Amino acid sequence: SSSSTTSGGEASGTVAADSTHVADRPRRGMKRLMLFLRSLKKAASLPMQFWLIATVISVLYLARFSESFVILRAKSVGWPVALLPMLLTGNQLMQALLTYPIGALADRTSRESVLMFGIIFLVLANALFVAFPSPLGVFVGSLVTGIHMSMTHAIAKTLLSESVEVEQLGTAFSIYAVLSGVTLAVGNGLAGYLNDFTVSRGYGVVGCFWGGAAASVLSLLLLQGYMLVKDNAAARQWPFRRYRSRATALRKNLRWNQWSE
């Protein structure tokens, strides 16, 4: 009888725990909903400058499809299969050699201008892949793509970080990760579709590069618009910042005088 009583107590305890767990589900769901709404509120509080530069970079990511398409192009023009890794090696080597000096140059000049020339290099790389159907043309195009990466990858993230306050960096880069992931997936899908289209029409494995060039040009135009908006905003805010800095200095002097007295 004692064993049956014990088992009955355990069963009732299990039922009570399950009922408590079920009762807590709406509360946990509401808590998750509130956290999600709070995260949306943080995203909405990000400045317009962030959304503009994030749009520029997201469109650029449409042109950053997988290296597999470069390999397909190389094989179609007679590049030896055993030497295919040399394409990626040359690309990575250009990035390793140029990223630091280009970053130092961007610190001394304009980051937006360096990003602009980096996008132009991507347009040039796509043109090389299309216009020069030879192993040499593909190799040079891969090297130029490495130059593009060294001029844009780190600088794009720097521009994103400069567009928000320090306490907003986590939210900003989370949104950037979502946008870049979506655009990369869409870009690869479009690249595959365009490749199939040009191959079926007898033009060869070039559709992805036409699409990459178009996305790069669109990103370049958006960057020009971003630079104009940023310059106009800075011109409008400059006098107010100057007067505000003077007012801040005056308040500090008054506090110092009161303390010294």
Tab-separated table of C-alpha atoms in Angstrom:
chain	number	residue	atom	x	y	z
A	1	SER	CA	0.000	0.000	0.000
A	2	SER	CA	2.903	2.321	0.779
A	3	SER	CA	4.378	1.745	-2.687
A	4	SER	CA	1.037	2.520	-4.317
A	5	THR	CA	0.764	5.678	-2.206
A	6	THR	CA	4.272	6.718	-3.260
A	7	SER	CA	3.570	6.080	-6.922
A	8	GLY	CA	0.317	7.982	-6.619
A	9	GLY	CA	2.146	10.921	-5.054
A	10	GLU	CA	4.746	10.912	-7.798
A	11	ALA	CA	2.041	10.818	-10.454
A	12	SER	CA	0.174	13.713	-8.874
A	13	GLY	CA	3.451	15.657	-8.613
A	14	THR	CA	4.164	15.020	-12.278
A	15	VAL	CA	0.679	16.141	-13.253
A	16	ALA	CA	1.060	19.300	-11.162
A	17	ALA	CA	4.440	20.064	-12.735
A	18	ASP	CA	3.032	19.514	-16.213
A	19	SER	CA	0.075	21.767	-15.501
A	20	THR	CA	2.410	24.474	-14.176
A	21	HIS	CA	4.568	24.111	-17.287
A	22	VAL	CA	1.506	24.449	-19.529
A	23	ALA	CA	0.276	27.444	-17.542
A	24	ASP	CA	3.655	29.167	-17.948
A	25	ARG	CA	3.636	28.817	-21.737
A	26	PRO	CA	1.510	31.921	-22.424
A	27	ARG	CA	3.692	33.917	-20.044
A	28	ARG	CA	6.888	32.794	-21.767
A	29	GLY	CA	5.347	33.468	-25.162
A	30	MET	CA	4.371	36.983	-24.090
A	31	LYS	CA	7.881	37.570	-22.760
A	32	ARG	CA	9.407	36.497	-26.064
A	33	LEU	CA	6.977	38.728	-27.932
A	34	MET	CA	7.952	41.693	-25.771
A	35	LEU	CA	11.642	41.009	-26.379
A	36	PHE	CA	11.001	40.828	-30.117
A	37	LEU	CA	9.045	44.099	-30.089
A	38	ARG	CA	11.809	45.704	-28.062
A	39	SER	CA	14.377	44.589	-30.626
A	40	LEU	CA	12.217	46.081	-33.409
A	41	LYS	CA	12.063	49.322	-31.468
A	42	LYS	CA	15.862	49.359	-31.251
A	43	ALA	CA	16.104	48.737	-34.986
A	44	ALA	CA	13.689	51.589	-35.681
A	45	SER	CA	15.828	53.917	-33.575
A	46	LEU	CA	18.858	53.444	-35.839
A	47	PRO	CA	19.756	56.612	-37.782
A	48	MET	CA	18.948	57.078	-41.445
A	49	GLN	CA	22.657	57.138	-42.271
A	50	PHE	CA	22.938	53.501	-41.176
A	51	TRP	CA	20.022	52.382	-43.347
A	52	LEU	CA	21.435	54.191	-46.364
A	53	ILE	CA	24.907	52.669	-46.153
A	54	ALA	CA	23.385	49.274	-45.273
A	55	THR	CA	21.315	49.480	-48.476
A	56	VAL	CA	24.437	50.269	-50.504
A	57	ILE	CA	26.300	47.295	-49.059
A	58	SER	CA	23.322	44.946	-49.387
A	59	VAL	CA	22.987	45.711	-53.096
A	60	LEU	CA	26.740	45.223	-53.465
A	61	TYR	CA	26.389	41.789	-51.867
A	62	LEU	CA	24.121	40.768	-54.730
A	63	ALA	CA	27.263	40.845	-56.881
A	64	ARG	CA	29.326	38.806	-54.408
A	65	PHE	CA	28.143	35.406	-55.511
A	66	SER	CA	30.040	32.199	-54.816
A	67	GLU	CA	33.526	31.545	-56.215
A	68	SER	CA	32.039	28.412	-57.749
A	69	PHE	CA	30.807	30.508	-60.670
A	70	VAL	CA	34.364	31.710	-61.324
A	71	ILE	CA	35.511	28.091	-61.312
A	72	LEU	CA	32.761	27.173	-63.787
A	73	ARG	CA	33.880	30.004	-66.046
A	74	ALA	CA	37.508	28.920	-65.759
A	75	LYS	CA	36.684	25.332	-66.704
A	76	SER	CA	34.605	26.522	-69.653
A	77	VAL	CA	37.574	28.443	-71.135
A	78	GLY	CA	40.071	25.610	-70.715
A	79	TRP	CA	41.677	26.283	-67.337
A	80	PRO	CA	43.394	23.059	-66.134
A	81	VAL	CA	41.424	21.378	-63.375
A	82	ALA	CA	44.596	20.702	-61.373
A	83	LEU	CA	45.343	24.454	-61.269
A	84	LEU	CA	41.889	25.647	-60.225
A	85	PRO	CA	43.025	26.310	-56.619
A	86	MET	CA	45.453	28.886	-58.032
A	87	LEU	CA	42.499	31.149	-58.796
A	88	LEU	CA	41.455	31.350	-55.157
A	89	THR	CA	45.082	31.553	-54.030
A	90	GLY	CA	45.713	34.582	-56.228
A	91	ASN	CA	42.533	36.222	-54.975
A	92	GLN	CA	43.428	35.686	-51.327
A	93	LEU	CA	47.004	36.815	-51.918
A	94	MET	CA	45.838	40.137	-53.335
A	95	GLN	CA	43.637	40.662	-50.285
A	96	ALA	CA	46.468	39.826	-47.897
A	97	LEU	CA	48.879	42.223	-49.605
A	98	LEU	CA	46.540	45.180	-50.135
A	99	THR	CA	44.043	45.262	-47.257
A	100	TYR	CA	46.339	46.983	-44.754
A	101	PRO	CA	47.775	49.711	-47.045
A	102	ILE	CA	44.333	50.445	-48.476
A	103	GLY	CA	42.920	50.701	-44.958
A	104	ALA	CA	45.674	53.143	-44.026
A	105	LEU	CA	44.896	55.144	-47.166
A	106	ALA	CA	41.209	55.236	-46.244
A	107	ASP	CA	42.087	56.636	-42.807
A	108	ARG	CA	43.960	59.527	-44.430
A	109	THR	CA	41.451	60.238	-47.195
A	110	SER	CA	37.762	59.408	-47.656
A	111	ARG	CA	36.427	55.951	-46.859
A	112	GLU	CA	33.486	56.487	-49.184
A	113	SER	CA	35.846	57.275	-52.071
A	114	VAL	CA	37.882	54.121	-51.436
A	115	LEU	CA	34.673	52.085	-51.331
A	116	MET	CA	33.585	53.692	-54.595
A	117	PHE	CA	36.803	52.713	-56.377
A	118	GLY	CA	36.515	49.235	-54.893
A	119	ILE	CA	33.087	48.816	-56.472
A	120	ILE	CA	34.497	50.050	-59.779
A	121	PHE	CA	37.110	47.294	-59.573
A	122	LEU	CA	34.310	44.733	-59.199
A	123	VAL	CA	32.661	46.078	-62.360
A	124	LEU	CA	36.030	45.725	-64.100
A	125	ALA	CA	36.445	42.152	-62.842
A	126	ASN	CA	33.041	41.130	-64.198
A	127	ALA	CA	33.896	42.747	-67.529
A	128	LEU	CA	37.140	40.755	-67.696
A	129	PHE	CA	35.329	37.483	-67.030
A	130	VAL	CA	32.932	38.213	-69.892
A	131	ALA	CA	35.124	39.950	-72.469
A	132	PHE	CA	38.235	37.754	-72.235
A	133	PRO	CA	37.204	34.076	-72.496
A	134	SER	CA	40.678	32.688	-71.827
A	135	PRO	CA	42.603	31.302	-68.837
A	136	LEU	CA	44.579	34.554	-68.617
A	137	GLY	CA	41.417	36.646	-68.638
A	138	VAL	CA	39.871	34.571	-65.850
A	139	PHE	CA	43.075	34.742	-63.794
A	140	VAL	CA	43.345	38.519	-64.114
A	141	GLY	CA	39.652	38.841	-63.296
A	142	SER	CA	40.181	36.807	-60.135
A	143	LEU	CA	43.084	39.062	-59.116
A	144	VAL	CA	40.986	42.172	-59.708
A	145	THR	CA	38.244	40.646	-57.557
A	146	GLY	CA	40.829	40.324	-54.781
A	147	ILE	CA	41.636	44.025	-55.157
A	148	HIS	CA	37.927	44.774	-54.871
A	149	MET	CA	37.635	42.754	-51.661
A	150	SER	CA	40.645	44.494	-50.100
A	151	MET	CA	39.076	47.885	-50.840
A	152	THR	CA	35.526	47.168	-49.692
A	153	HIS	CA	35.226	44.389	-47.119
A	154	ALA	CA	36.695	46.095	-44.052
A	155	ILE	CA	35.804	49.639	-45.107
A	156	ALA	CA	32.120	48.758	-45.494
A	157	LYS	CA	31.995	47.550	-41.890
A	158	THR	CA	33.848	50.665	-40.755
A	159	LEU	CA	31.256	52.886	-42.421
A	160	LEU	CA	28.495	50.899	-40.750
A	161	SER	CA	30.079	51.283	-37.322
A	162	GLU	CA	30.577	55.021	-37.853
A	163	SER	CA	26.924	55.529	-38.754
A	164	VAL	CA	25.581	54.557	-35.305
A	165	GLU	CA	26.278	55.300	-31.668
A	166	VAL	CA	28.415	52.923	-29.621
A	167	GLU	CA	25.424	51.542	-27.704
A	168	GLN	CA	23.705	50.691	-31.016
A	169	LEU	CA	26.538	48.653	-32.535
A	170	GLY	CA	25.102	45.278	-31.538
A	171	THR	CA	21.710	46.010	-33.062
A	172	ALA	CA	23.253	47.550	-36.180
A	173	PHE	CA	25.561	44.647	-36.947
A	174	SER	CA	22.817	42.113	-36.241
A	175	ILE	CA	20.630	43.782	-38.856
A	176	TYR	CA	23.606	43.979	-41.202
A	177	ALA	CA	24.193	40.236	-40.793
A	178	VAL	CA	20.558	39.497	-41.650
A	179	LEU	CA	20.583	41.786	-44.687
A	180	SER	CA	23.887	40.460	-46.003
A	181	GLY	CA	22.783	36.850	-45.547
A	182	VAL	CA	19.535	37.426	-47.425
A	183	THR	CA	21.189	39.336	-50.266
A	184	LEU	CA	23.955	36.751	-50.613
A	185	ALA	CA	21.355	33.999	-50.932
A	186	VAL	CA	19.347	36.011	-53.459
A	187	GLY	CA	22.517	36.919	-55.358
A	188	ASN	CA	23.601	33.311	-55.684
A	189	GLY	CA	20.140	32.296	-56.839
A	190	LEU	CA	20.085	35.028	-59.467
A	191	ALA	CA	23.609	34.148	-60.577
A	192	GLY	CA	22.608	30.533	-61.151
A	193	TYR	CA	19.476	31.527	-63.045
A	194	LEU	CA	21.360	33.998	-65.253
A	195	ASN	CA	24.051	31.417	-65.953
A	196	ASP	CA	21.472	28.878	-67.065
A	197	PHE	CA	19.866	31.534	-69.253
A	198	THR	CA	23.076	32.516	-71.065
A	199	VAL	CA	24.207	28.903	-71.454
A	200	SER	CA	20.847	27.941	-72.961
A	201	ARG	CA	21.173	30.843	-75.423
A	202	GLY	CA	24.685	29.811	-76.413
A	203	TYR	CA	26.537	32.701	-74.760
A	204	GLY	CA	28.405	30.554	-72.263
A	205	VAL	CA	28.874	30.797	-68.509
A	206	VAL	CA	28.639	34.589	-68.355
A	207	GLY	CA	25.164	35.395	-67.033
A	208	CYS	CA	26.296	35.683	-63.429
A	209	PHE	CA	28.943	38.245	-64.389
A	210	TRP	CA	26.444	40.364	-66.303
A	211	GLY	CA	24.238	40.332	-63.229
A	212	GLY	CA	27.201	41.074	-60.974
A	213	ALA	CA	28.171	44.065	-63.094
A	214	ALA	CA	24.598	45.391	-63.018
A	215	ALA	CA	24.355	45.026	-59.225
A	216	SER	CA	27.746	46.712	-58.825
A	217	VAL	CA	26.698	49.682	-60.955
A	218	LEU	CA	23.462	50.010	-58.974
A	219	SER	CA	25.430	49.904	-55.720
A	220	LEU	CA	27.779	52.552	-57.098
A	221	LEU	CA	24.859	54.855	-57.912
A	222	LEU	CA	23.380	54.337	-54.449
A	223	LEU	CA	26.749	55.139	-52.898
A	224	GLN	CA	26.862	58.409	-54.834
A	225	GLY	CA	23.421	59.270	-53.479
A	226	TYR	CA	24.515	58.342	-49.963
A	227	MET	CA	27.559	60.620	-50.216
A	228	LEU	CA	25.387	63.535	-51.373
A	229	VAL	CA	22.892	63.018	-48.550
A	230	LYS	CA	25.682	62.728	-45.988
A	231	ASP	CA	27.443	65.875	-47.213
A	232	ASN	CA	24.202	67.875	-47.211
A	233	ALA	CA	23.327	66.658	-43.715
A	234	ALA	CA	26.792	67.557	-42.443
A	235	ALA	CA	26.529	71.015	-44.014
A	236	ARG	CA	23.169	71.623	-42.316
A	237	GLN	CA	24.322	70.373	-38.929
A	238	TRP	CA	27.741	72.028	-38.891
A	239	PRO	CA	26.716	75.475	-37.547
A	240	PHE	CA	24.565	73.896	-34.846
A	241	ARG	CA	27.419	71.639	-33.786
A	242	ARG	CA	29.739	74.644	-33.616
A	243	TYR	CA	27.341	76.630	-31.427
A	244	ARG	CA	26.603	73.599	-29.304
A	245	SER	CA	30.318	73.014	-28.698
A	246	ARG	CA	30.708	76.660	-27.692
A	247	ALA	CA	27.776	76.371	-25.281
A	248	THR	CA	29.274	73.215	-23.786
A	249	ALA	CA	32.626	74.938	-23.284
A	250	LEU	CA	30.879	77.913	-21.657
A	251	ARG	CA	29.017	75.666	-19.224
A	252	LYS	CA	32.257	73.927	-18.274
A	253	ASN	CA	33.928	77.279	-17.613
A	254	LEU	CA	31.027	78.411	-15.438
A	255	ARG	CA	31.155	75.195	-13.423
A	256	TRP	CA	34.915	75.554	-12.988
A	257	ASN	CA	34.561	79.145	-11.807
A	258	GLN	CA	31.870	78.180	-9.312
A	259	TRP	CA	34.003	75.345	-7.994
A	260	SER	CA	37.118	77.510	-7.698
A	261	GLU	CA	35.201	80.165	-5.752
